[in-house]
PDB file of C-alpha atoms in Angstrom:
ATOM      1  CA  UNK A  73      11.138 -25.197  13.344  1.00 76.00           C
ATOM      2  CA  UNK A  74      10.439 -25.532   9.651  1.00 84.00           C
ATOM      3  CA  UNK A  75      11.841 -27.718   7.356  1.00 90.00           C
ATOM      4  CA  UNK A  76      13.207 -26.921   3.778  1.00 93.00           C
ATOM      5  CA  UNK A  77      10.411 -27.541   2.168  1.00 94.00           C
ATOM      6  CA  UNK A  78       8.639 -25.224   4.208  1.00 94.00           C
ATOM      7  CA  UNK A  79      11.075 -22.348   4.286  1.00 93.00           C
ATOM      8  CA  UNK A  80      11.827 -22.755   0.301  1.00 95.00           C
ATOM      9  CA  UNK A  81       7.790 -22.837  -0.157  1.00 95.00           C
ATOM     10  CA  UNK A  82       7.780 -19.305   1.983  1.00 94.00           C
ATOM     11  CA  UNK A  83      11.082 -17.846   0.743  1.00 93.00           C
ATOM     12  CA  UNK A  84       8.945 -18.138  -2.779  1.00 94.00           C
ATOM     13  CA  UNK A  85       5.508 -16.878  -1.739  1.00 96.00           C
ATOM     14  CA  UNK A  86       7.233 -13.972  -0.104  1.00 94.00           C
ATOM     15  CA  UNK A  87       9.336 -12.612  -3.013  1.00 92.00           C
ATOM     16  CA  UNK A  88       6.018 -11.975  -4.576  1.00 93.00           C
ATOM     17  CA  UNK A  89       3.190 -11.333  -2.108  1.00 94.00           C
ATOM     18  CA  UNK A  90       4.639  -7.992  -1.066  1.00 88.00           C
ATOM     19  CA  UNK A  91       4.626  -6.649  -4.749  1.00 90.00           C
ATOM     20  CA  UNK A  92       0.991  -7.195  -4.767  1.00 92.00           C
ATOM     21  CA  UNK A  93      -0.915  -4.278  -5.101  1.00 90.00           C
ATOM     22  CA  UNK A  94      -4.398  -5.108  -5.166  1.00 93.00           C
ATOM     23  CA  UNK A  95      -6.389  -6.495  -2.533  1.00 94.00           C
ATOM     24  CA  UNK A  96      -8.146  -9.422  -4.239  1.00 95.00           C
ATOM     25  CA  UNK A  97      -5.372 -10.737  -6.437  1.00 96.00           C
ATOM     26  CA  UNK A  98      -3.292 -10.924  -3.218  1.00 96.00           C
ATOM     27  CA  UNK A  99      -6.011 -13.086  -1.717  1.00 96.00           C
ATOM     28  CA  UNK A 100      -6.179 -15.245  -4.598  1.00 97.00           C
ATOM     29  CA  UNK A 101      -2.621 -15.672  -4.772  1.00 97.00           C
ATOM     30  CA  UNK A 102      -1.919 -16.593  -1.116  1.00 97.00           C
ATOM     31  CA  UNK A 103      -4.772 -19.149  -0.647  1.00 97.00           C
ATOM     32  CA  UNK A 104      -4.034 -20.750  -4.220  1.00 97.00           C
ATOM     33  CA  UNK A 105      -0.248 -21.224  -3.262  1.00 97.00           C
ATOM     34  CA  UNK A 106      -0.953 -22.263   0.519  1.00 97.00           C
ATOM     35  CA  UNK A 107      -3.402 -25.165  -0.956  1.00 97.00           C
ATOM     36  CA  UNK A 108      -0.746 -25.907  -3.688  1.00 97.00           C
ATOM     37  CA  UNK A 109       1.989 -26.630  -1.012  1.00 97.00           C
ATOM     38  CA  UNK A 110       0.027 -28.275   1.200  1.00 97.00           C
ATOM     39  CA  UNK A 111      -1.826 -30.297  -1.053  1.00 96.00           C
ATOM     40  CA  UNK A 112      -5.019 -29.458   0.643  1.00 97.00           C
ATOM     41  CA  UNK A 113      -8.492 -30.410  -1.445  1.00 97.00           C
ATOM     42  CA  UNK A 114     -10.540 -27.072  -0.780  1.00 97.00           C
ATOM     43  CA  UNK A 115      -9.504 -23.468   0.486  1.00 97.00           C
ATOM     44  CA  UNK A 116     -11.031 -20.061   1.852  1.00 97.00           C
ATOM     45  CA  UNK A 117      -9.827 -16.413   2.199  1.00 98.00           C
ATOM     46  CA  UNK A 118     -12.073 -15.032   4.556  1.00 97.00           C
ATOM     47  CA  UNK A 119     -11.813 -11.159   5.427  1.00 96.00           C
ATOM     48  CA  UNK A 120     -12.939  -9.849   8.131  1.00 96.00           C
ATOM     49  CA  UNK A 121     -14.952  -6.651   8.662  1.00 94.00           C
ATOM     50  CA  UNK A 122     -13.390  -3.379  10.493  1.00 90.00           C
ATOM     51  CA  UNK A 123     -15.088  -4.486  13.818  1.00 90.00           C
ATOM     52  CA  UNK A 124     -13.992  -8.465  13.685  1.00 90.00           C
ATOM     53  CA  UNK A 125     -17.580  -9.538  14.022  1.00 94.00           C
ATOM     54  CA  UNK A 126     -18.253 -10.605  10.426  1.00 94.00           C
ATOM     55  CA  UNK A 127     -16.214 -12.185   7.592  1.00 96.00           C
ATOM     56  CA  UNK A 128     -17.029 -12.398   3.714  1.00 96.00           C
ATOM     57  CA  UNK A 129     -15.299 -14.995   1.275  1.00 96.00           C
ATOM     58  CA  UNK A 130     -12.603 -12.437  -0.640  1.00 96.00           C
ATOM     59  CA  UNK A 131     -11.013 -15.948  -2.303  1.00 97.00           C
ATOM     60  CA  UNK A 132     -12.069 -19.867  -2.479  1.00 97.00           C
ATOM     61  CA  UNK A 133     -10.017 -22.653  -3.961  1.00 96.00           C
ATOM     62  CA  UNK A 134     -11.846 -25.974  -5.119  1.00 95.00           C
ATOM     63  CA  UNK A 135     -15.307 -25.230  -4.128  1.00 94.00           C
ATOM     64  CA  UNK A 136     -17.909 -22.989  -5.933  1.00 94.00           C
ATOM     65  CA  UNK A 137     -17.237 -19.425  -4.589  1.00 94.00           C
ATOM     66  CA  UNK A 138     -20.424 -18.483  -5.140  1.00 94.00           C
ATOM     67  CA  UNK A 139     -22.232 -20.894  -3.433  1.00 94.00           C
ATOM     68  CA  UNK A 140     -19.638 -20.513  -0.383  1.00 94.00           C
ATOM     69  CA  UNK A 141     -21.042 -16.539  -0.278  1.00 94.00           C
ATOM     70  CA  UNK A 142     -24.537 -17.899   0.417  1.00 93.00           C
ATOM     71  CA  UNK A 143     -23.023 -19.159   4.056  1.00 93.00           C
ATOM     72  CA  UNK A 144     -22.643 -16.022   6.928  1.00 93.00           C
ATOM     73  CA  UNK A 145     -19.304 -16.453   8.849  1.00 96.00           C
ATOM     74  CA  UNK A 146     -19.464 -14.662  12.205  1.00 95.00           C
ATOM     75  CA  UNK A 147     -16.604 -14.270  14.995  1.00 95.00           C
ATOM     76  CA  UNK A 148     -17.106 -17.423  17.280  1.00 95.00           C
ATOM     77  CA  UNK A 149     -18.901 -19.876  14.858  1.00 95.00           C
ATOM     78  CA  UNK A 150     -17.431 -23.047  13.193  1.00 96.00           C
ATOM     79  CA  UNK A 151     -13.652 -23.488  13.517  1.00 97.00           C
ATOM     80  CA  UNK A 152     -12.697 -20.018  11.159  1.00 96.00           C
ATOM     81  CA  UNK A 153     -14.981 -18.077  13.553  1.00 96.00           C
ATOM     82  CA  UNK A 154     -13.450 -19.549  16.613  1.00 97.00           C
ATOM     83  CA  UNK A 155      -9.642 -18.563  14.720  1.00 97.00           C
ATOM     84  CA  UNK A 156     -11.170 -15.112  14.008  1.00 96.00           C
ATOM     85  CA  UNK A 157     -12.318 -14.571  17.257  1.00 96.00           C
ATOM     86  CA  UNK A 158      -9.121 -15.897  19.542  1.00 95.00           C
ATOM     87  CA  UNK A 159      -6.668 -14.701  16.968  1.00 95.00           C
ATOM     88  CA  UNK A 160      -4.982 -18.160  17.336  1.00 95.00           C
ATOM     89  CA  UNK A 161      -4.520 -21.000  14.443  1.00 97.00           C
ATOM     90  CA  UNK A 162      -6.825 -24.101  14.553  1.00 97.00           C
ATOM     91  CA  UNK A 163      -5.807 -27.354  13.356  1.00 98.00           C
ATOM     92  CA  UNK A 164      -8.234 -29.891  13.459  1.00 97.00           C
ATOM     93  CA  UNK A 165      -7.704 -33.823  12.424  1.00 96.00           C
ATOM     94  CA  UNK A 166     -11.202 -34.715  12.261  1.00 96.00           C
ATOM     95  CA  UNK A 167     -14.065 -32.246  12.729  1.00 95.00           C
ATOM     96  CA  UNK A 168     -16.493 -34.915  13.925  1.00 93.00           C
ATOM     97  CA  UNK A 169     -14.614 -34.737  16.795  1.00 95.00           C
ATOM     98  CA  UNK A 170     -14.590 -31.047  17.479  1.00 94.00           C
ATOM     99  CA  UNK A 171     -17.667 -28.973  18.330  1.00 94.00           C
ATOM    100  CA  UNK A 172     -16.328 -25.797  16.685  1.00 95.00           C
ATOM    101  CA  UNK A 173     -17.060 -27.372  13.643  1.00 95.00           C
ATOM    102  CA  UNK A 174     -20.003 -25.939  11.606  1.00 93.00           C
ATOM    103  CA  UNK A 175     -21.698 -28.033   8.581  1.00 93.00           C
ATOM    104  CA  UNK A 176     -23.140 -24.869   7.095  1.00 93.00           C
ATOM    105  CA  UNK A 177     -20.453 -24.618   4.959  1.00 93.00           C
ATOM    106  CA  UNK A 178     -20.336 -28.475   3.481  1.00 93.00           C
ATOM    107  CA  UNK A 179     -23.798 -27.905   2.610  1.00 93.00           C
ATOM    108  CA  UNK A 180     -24.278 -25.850   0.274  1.00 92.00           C
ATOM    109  CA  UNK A 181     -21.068 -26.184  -1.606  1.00 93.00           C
ATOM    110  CA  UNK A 182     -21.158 -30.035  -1.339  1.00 93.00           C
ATOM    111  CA  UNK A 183     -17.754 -30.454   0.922  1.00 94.00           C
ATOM    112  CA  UNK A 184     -16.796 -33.136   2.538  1.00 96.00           C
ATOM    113  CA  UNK A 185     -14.566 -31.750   5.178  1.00 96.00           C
ATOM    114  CA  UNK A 186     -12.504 -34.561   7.030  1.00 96.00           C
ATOM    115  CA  UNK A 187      -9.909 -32.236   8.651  1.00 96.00           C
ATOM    116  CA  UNK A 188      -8.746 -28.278   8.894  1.00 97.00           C
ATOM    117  CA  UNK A 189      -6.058 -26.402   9.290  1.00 98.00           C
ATOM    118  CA  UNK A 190      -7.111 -22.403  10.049  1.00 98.00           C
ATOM    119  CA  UNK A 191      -4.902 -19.204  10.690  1.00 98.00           C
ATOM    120  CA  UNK A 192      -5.609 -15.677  11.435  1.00 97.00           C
ATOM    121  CA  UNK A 193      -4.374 -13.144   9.197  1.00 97.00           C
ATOM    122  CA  UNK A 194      -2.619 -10.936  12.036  1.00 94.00           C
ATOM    123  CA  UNK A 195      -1.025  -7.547  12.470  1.00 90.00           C
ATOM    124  CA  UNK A 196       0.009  -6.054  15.733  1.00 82.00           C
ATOM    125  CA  UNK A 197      -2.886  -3.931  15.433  1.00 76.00           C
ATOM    126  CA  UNK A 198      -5.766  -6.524  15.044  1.00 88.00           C
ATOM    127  CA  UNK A 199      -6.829  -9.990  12.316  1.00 93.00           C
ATOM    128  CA  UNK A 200      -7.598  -8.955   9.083  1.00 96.00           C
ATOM    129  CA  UNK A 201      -8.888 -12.400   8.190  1.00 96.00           C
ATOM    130  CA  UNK A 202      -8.636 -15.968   8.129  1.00 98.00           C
ATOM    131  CA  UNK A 203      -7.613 -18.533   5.975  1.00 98.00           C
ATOM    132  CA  UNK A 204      -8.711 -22.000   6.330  1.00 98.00           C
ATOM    133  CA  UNK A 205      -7.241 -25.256   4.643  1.00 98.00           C
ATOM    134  CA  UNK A 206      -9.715 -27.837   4.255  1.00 97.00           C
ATOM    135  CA  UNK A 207      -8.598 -31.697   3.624  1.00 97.00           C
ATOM    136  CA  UNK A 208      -4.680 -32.413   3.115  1.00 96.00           C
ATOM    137  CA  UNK A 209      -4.615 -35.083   0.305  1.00 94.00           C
ATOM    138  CA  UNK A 210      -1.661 -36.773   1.439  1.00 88.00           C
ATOM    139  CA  UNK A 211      -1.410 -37.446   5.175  1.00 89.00           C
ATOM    140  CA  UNK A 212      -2.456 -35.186   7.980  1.00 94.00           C
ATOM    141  CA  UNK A 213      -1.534 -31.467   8.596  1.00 96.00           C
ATOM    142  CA  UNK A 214       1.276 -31.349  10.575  1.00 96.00           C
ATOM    143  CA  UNK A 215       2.608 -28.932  12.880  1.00 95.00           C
ATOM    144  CA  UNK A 216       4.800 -27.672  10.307  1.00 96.00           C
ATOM    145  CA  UNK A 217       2.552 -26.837   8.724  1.00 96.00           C
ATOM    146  CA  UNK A 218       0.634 -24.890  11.115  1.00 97.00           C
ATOM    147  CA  UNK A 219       3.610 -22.892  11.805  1.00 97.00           C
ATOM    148  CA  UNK A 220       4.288 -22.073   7.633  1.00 97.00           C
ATOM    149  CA  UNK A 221       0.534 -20.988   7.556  1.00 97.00           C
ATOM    150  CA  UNK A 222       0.995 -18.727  10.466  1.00 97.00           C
ATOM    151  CA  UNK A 223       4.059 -17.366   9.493  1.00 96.00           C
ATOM    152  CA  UNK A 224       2.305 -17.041   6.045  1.00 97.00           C
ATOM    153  CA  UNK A 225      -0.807 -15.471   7.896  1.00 96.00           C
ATOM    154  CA  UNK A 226       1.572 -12.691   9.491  1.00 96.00           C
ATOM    155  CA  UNK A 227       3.169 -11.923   6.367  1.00 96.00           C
ATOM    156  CA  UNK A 228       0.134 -11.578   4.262  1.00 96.00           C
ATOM    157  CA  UNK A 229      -1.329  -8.972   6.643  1.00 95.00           C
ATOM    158  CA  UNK A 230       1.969  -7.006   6.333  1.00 94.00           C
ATOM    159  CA  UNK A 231       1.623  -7.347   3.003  1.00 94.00           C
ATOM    160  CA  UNK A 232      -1.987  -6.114   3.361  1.00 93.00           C
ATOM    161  CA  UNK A 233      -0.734  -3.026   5.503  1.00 92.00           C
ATOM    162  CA  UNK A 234       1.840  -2.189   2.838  1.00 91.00           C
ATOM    163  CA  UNK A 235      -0.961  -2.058   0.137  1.00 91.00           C
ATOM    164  CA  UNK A 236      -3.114  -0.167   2.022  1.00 89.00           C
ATOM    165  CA  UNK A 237       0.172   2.185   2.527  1.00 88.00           C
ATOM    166  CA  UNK A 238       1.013   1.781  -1.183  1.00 86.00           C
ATOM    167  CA  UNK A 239      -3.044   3.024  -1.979  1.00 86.00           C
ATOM    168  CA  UNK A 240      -2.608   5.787   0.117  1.00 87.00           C
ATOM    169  CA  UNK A 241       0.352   7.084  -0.835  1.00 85.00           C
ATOM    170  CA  UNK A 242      -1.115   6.679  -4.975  1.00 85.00           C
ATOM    171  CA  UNK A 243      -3.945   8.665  -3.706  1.00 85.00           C
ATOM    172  CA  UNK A 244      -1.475  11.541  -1.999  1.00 84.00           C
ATOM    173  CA  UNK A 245       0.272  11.857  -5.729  1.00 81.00           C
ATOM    174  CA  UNK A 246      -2.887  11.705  -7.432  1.00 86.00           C
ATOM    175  CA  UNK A 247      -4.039  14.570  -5.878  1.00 86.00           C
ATOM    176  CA  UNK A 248      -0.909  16.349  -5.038  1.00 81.00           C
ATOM    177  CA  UNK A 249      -0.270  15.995  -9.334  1.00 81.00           C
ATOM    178  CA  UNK A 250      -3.551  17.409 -10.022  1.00 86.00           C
ATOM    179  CA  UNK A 251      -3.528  20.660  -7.793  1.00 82.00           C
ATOM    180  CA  UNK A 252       0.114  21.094  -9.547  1.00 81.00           C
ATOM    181  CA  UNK A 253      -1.139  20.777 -12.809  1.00 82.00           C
ATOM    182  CA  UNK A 254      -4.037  23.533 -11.750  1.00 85.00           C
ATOM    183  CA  UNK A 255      -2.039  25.818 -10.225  1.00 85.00           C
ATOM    184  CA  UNK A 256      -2.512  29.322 -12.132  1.00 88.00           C
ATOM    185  CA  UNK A 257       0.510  29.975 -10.752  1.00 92.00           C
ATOM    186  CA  UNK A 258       4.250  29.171 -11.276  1.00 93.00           C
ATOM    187  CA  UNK A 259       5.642  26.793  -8.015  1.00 95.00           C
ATOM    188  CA  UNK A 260       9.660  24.745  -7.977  1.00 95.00           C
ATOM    189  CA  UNK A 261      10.892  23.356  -5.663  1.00 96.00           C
ATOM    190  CA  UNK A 262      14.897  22.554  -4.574  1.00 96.00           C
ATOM    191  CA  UNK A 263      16.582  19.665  -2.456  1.00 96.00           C
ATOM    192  CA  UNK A 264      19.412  20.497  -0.302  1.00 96.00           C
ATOM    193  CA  UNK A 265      21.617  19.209  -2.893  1.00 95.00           C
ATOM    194  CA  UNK A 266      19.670  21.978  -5.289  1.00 95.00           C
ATOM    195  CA  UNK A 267      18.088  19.621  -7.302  1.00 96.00           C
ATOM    196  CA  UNK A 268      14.588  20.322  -9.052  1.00 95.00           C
ATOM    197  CA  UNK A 269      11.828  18.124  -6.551  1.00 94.00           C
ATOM    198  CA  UNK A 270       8.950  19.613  -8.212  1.00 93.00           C
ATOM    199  CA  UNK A 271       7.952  22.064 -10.912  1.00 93.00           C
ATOM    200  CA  UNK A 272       4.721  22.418 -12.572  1.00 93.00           C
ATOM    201  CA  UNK A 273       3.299  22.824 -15.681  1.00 92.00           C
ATOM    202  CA  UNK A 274       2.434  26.944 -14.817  1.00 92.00           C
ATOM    203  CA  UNK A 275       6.393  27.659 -13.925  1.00 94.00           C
ATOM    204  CA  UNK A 276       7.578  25.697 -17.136  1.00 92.00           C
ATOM    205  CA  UNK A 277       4.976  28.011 -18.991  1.00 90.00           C
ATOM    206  CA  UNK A 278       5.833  31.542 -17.078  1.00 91.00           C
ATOM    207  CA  UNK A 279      10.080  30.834 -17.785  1.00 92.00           C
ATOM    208  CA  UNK A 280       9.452  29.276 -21.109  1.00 90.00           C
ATOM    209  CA  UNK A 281      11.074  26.262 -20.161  1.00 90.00           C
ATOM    210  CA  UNK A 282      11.580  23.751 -23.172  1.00 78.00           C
ATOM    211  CA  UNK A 283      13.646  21.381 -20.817  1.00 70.00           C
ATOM    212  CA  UNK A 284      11.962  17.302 -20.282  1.00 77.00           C
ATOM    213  CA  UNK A 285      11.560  15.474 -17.170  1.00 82.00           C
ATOM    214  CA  UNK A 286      13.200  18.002 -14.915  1.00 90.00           C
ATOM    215  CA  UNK A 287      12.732  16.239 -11.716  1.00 90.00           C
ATOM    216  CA  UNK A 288      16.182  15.294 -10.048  1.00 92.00           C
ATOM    217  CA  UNK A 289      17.958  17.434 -12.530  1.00 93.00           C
ATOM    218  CA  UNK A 290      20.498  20.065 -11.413  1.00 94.00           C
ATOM    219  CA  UNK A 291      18.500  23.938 -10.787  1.00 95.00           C
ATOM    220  CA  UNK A 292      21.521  25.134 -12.416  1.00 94.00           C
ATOM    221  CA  UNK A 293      20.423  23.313 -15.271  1.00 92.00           C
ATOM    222  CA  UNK A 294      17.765  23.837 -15.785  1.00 93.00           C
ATOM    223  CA  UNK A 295      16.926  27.329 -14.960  1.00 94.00           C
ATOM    224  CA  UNK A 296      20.271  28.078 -16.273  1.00 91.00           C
ATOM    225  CA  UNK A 297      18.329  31.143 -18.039  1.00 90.00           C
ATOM    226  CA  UNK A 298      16.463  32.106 -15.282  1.00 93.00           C
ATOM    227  CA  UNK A 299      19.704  32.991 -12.419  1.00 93.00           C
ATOM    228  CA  UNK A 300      17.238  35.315 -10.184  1.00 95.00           C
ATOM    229  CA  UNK A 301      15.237  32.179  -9.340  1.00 96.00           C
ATOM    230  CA  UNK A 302      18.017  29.972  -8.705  1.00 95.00           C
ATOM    231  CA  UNK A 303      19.481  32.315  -5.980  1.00 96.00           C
ATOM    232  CA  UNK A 304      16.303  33.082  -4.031  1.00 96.00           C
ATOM    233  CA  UNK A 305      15.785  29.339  -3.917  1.00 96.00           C
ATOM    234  CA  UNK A 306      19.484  28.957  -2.491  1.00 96.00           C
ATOM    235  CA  UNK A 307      18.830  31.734  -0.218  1.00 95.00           C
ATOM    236  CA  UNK A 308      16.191  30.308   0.997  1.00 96.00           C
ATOM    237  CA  UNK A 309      18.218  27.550   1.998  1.00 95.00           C
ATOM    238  CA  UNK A 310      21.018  29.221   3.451  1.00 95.00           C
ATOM    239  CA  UNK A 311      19.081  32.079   4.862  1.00 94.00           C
ATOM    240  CA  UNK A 312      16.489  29.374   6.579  1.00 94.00           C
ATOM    241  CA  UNK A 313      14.043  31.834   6.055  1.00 94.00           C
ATOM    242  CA  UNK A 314      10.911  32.527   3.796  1.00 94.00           C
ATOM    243  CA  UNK A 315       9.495  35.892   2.310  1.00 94.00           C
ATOM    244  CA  UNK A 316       5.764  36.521   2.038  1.00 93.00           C
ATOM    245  CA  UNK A 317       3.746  38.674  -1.037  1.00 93.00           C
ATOM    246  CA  UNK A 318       6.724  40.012  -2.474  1.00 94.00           C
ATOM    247  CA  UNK A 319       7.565  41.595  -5.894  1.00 94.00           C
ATOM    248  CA  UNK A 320      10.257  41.819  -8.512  1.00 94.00           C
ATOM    249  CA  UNK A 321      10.882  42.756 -11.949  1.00 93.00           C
ATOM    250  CA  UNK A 322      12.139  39.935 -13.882  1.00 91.00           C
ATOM    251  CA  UNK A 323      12.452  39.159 -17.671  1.00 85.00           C
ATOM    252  CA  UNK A 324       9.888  36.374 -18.845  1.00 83.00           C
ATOM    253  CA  UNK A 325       9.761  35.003 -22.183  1.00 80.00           C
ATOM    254  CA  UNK A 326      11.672  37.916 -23.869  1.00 79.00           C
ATOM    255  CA  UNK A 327       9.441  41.157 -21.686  1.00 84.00           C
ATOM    256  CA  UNK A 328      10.015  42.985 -18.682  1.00 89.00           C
ATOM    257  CA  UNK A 329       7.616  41.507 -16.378  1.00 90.00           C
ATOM    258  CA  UNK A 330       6.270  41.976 -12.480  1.00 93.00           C
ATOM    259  CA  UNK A 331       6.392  39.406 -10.589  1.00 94.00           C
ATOM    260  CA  UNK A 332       4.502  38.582  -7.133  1.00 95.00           C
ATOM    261  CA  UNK A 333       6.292  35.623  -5.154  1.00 95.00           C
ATOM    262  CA  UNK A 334       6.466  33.663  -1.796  1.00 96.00           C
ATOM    263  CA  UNK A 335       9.220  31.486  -1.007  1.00 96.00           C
ATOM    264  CA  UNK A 336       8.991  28.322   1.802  1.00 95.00           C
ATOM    265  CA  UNK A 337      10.676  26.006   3.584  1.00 95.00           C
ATOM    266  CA  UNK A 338      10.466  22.501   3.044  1.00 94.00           C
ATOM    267  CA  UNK A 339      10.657  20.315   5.716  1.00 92.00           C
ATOM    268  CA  UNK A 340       9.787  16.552   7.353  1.00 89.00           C
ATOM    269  CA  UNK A 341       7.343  15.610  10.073  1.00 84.00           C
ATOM    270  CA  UNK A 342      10.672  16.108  12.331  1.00 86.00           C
ATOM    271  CA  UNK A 343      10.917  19.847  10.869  1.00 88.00           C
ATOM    272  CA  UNK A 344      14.402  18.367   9.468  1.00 93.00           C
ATOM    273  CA  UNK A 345      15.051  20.764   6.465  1.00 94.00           C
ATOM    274  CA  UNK A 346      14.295  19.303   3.246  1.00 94.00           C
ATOM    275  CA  UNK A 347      14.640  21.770   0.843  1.00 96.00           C
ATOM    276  CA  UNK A 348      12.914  25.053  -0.488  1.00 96.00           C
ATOM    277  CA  UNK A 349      10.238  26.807  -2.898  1.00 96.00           C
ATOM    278  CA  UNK A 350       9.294  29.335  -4.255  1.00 96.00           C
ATOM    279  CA  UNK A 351       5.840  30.295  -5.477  1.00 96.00           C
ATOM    280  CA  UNK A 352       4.993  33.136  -8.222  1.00 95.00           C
ATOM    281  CA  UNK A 353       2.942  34.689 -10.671  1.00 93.00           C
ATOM    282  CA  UNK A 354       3.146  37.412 -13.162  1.00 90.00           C
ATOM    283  CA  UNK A 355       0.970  40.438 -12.099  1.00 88.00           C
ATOM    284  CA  UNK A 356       0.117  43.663 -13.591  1.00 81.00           C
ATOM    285  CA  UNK A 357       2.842  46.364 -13.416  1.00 70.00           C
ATOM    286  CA  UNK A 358       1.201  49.356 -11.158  1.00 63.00           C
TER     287      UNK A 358
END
């Protein structure tokens, strides 16, 4: 069980790593903090490649980084390889006394490494890397410590997973933002509580809509000019049923105007209803 030291140190590193968004500063910061707690000498952040068999040096603490790149780490050599390959920690007292231990490293960089304390970054799924302690300056590592770097370990790959989430989900809105903005024609879209969830920059044009930041605001509200739309979006709702390549004549921005329209149903990967839309454009009167 971990002490108060160790829980405070991790209660601290957590509140931050999972607000992390980028890949490398989350590295940095995890293997800069684990070295500052546990007063160790040197440091590496090794990630692994999609099929485990390789890693690369993503962050190093108190050895020349760039020098450490020069070394290939592969699954099952030197004590990190063994850790990446057995998804276990390794903590080593003296490394002259365990054959796992590779000199490749202390080589180029210059490194005397006495003892080690190595964790696997690990998910459910599979080890997104390792990181390796190298030389506690006060004492030996203990097996608190073990356990606080592979509690740490755990954490930073579900902090990992939630950036990757976090990317993906930037992407999504990147992309879903631009084909809104592109859209020739008009598209809103309601909650169940009838509040605006999207509306893009063609609808605000085609209704003359003067209204900012309408997202989360009240239909009512804001197409308080525009009533016809407001009730085939409610309809839509309360019908629970969408119309296809239909027209009406509708005034837009002062003129008698026909309109060509769809409406949908919005709805979750559990096909819970969500909400509902409607999609339109003006068109030439026949």
């Amino acid at each position: 069980m971990l002490g108060t030291y160790h829980l405070n140190s991790l209660f601290e590193i957590l509140k931050e790593i999972h607000f992390i968004y980028e890949p490398d500063k989350l590295w940095k910061f995890v293997l800069e903090q684990s070295c500052k707690i546990l007063q160790s000498e040197a440091g590496t952040f090794f990630l692994a490649n999609q099929n485990g068999t390789d890693m690369n040096v993503a962050a190093a603490h108190g050895v020349d980084e760039n020098r450490l790149k020069q070394v290939p780490f592969r699954a099952g050599v030197g004590i990190c390889g063994w850790v990446l390959q057995y998804h276990q920690p390794a903590m080593v007292m003296d490394v002259n006394l365990d054959n796992r231990f590779n000199r490749s490293a202390d080589a180029v960089t210059g490194l005397k490494t006495h003892s080690v304390l190595c964790v696997p970054v690990l998910s459910q799924k599979r080890t997104y890397g390792v990181i390796e302690l190298v030389n506690r300056k006060s004492g030996q590592f203990g097996p608190q410590d073990q356990e606080f770097m592979t509690v740490l370990g755990r954490q930073t790959a579900a902090a990992y997973q939630n950036l990757l989430l976090y990317s993906e989900l930037s992407h999504a809105k990147t992309l879903l933002q631009s084909i809104l903005e592109n859209l020739t024609g008009g598209l809103i879209a309601i909650d169940l509580s009838g509040k605006i969830t999207i509306l893009n920059p063609a609808a605000a044009r085609l209704l003359d809509l003067g209204v900012e930041n309408p997202m989360g605001r009240a239909a009512s509200e804001v197409l308080k000019d525009h009533a016809w739309f407001i009730d085939i979006l409610s309809k839509t709702l309360s019908d629970k049923c969408s119309v296809s390549r239909q027209e009406v004549d509708l005034s837009l921005r002062g003129q008698d105007s026909r309109v060509g329209y769809s409406t949908i149903l919005i709805s979750d990967h559990d096909k819970n209803l969500m909400g509902s839309g409607i999609i339109f454009q003006q068109i030439p009167k026949k």
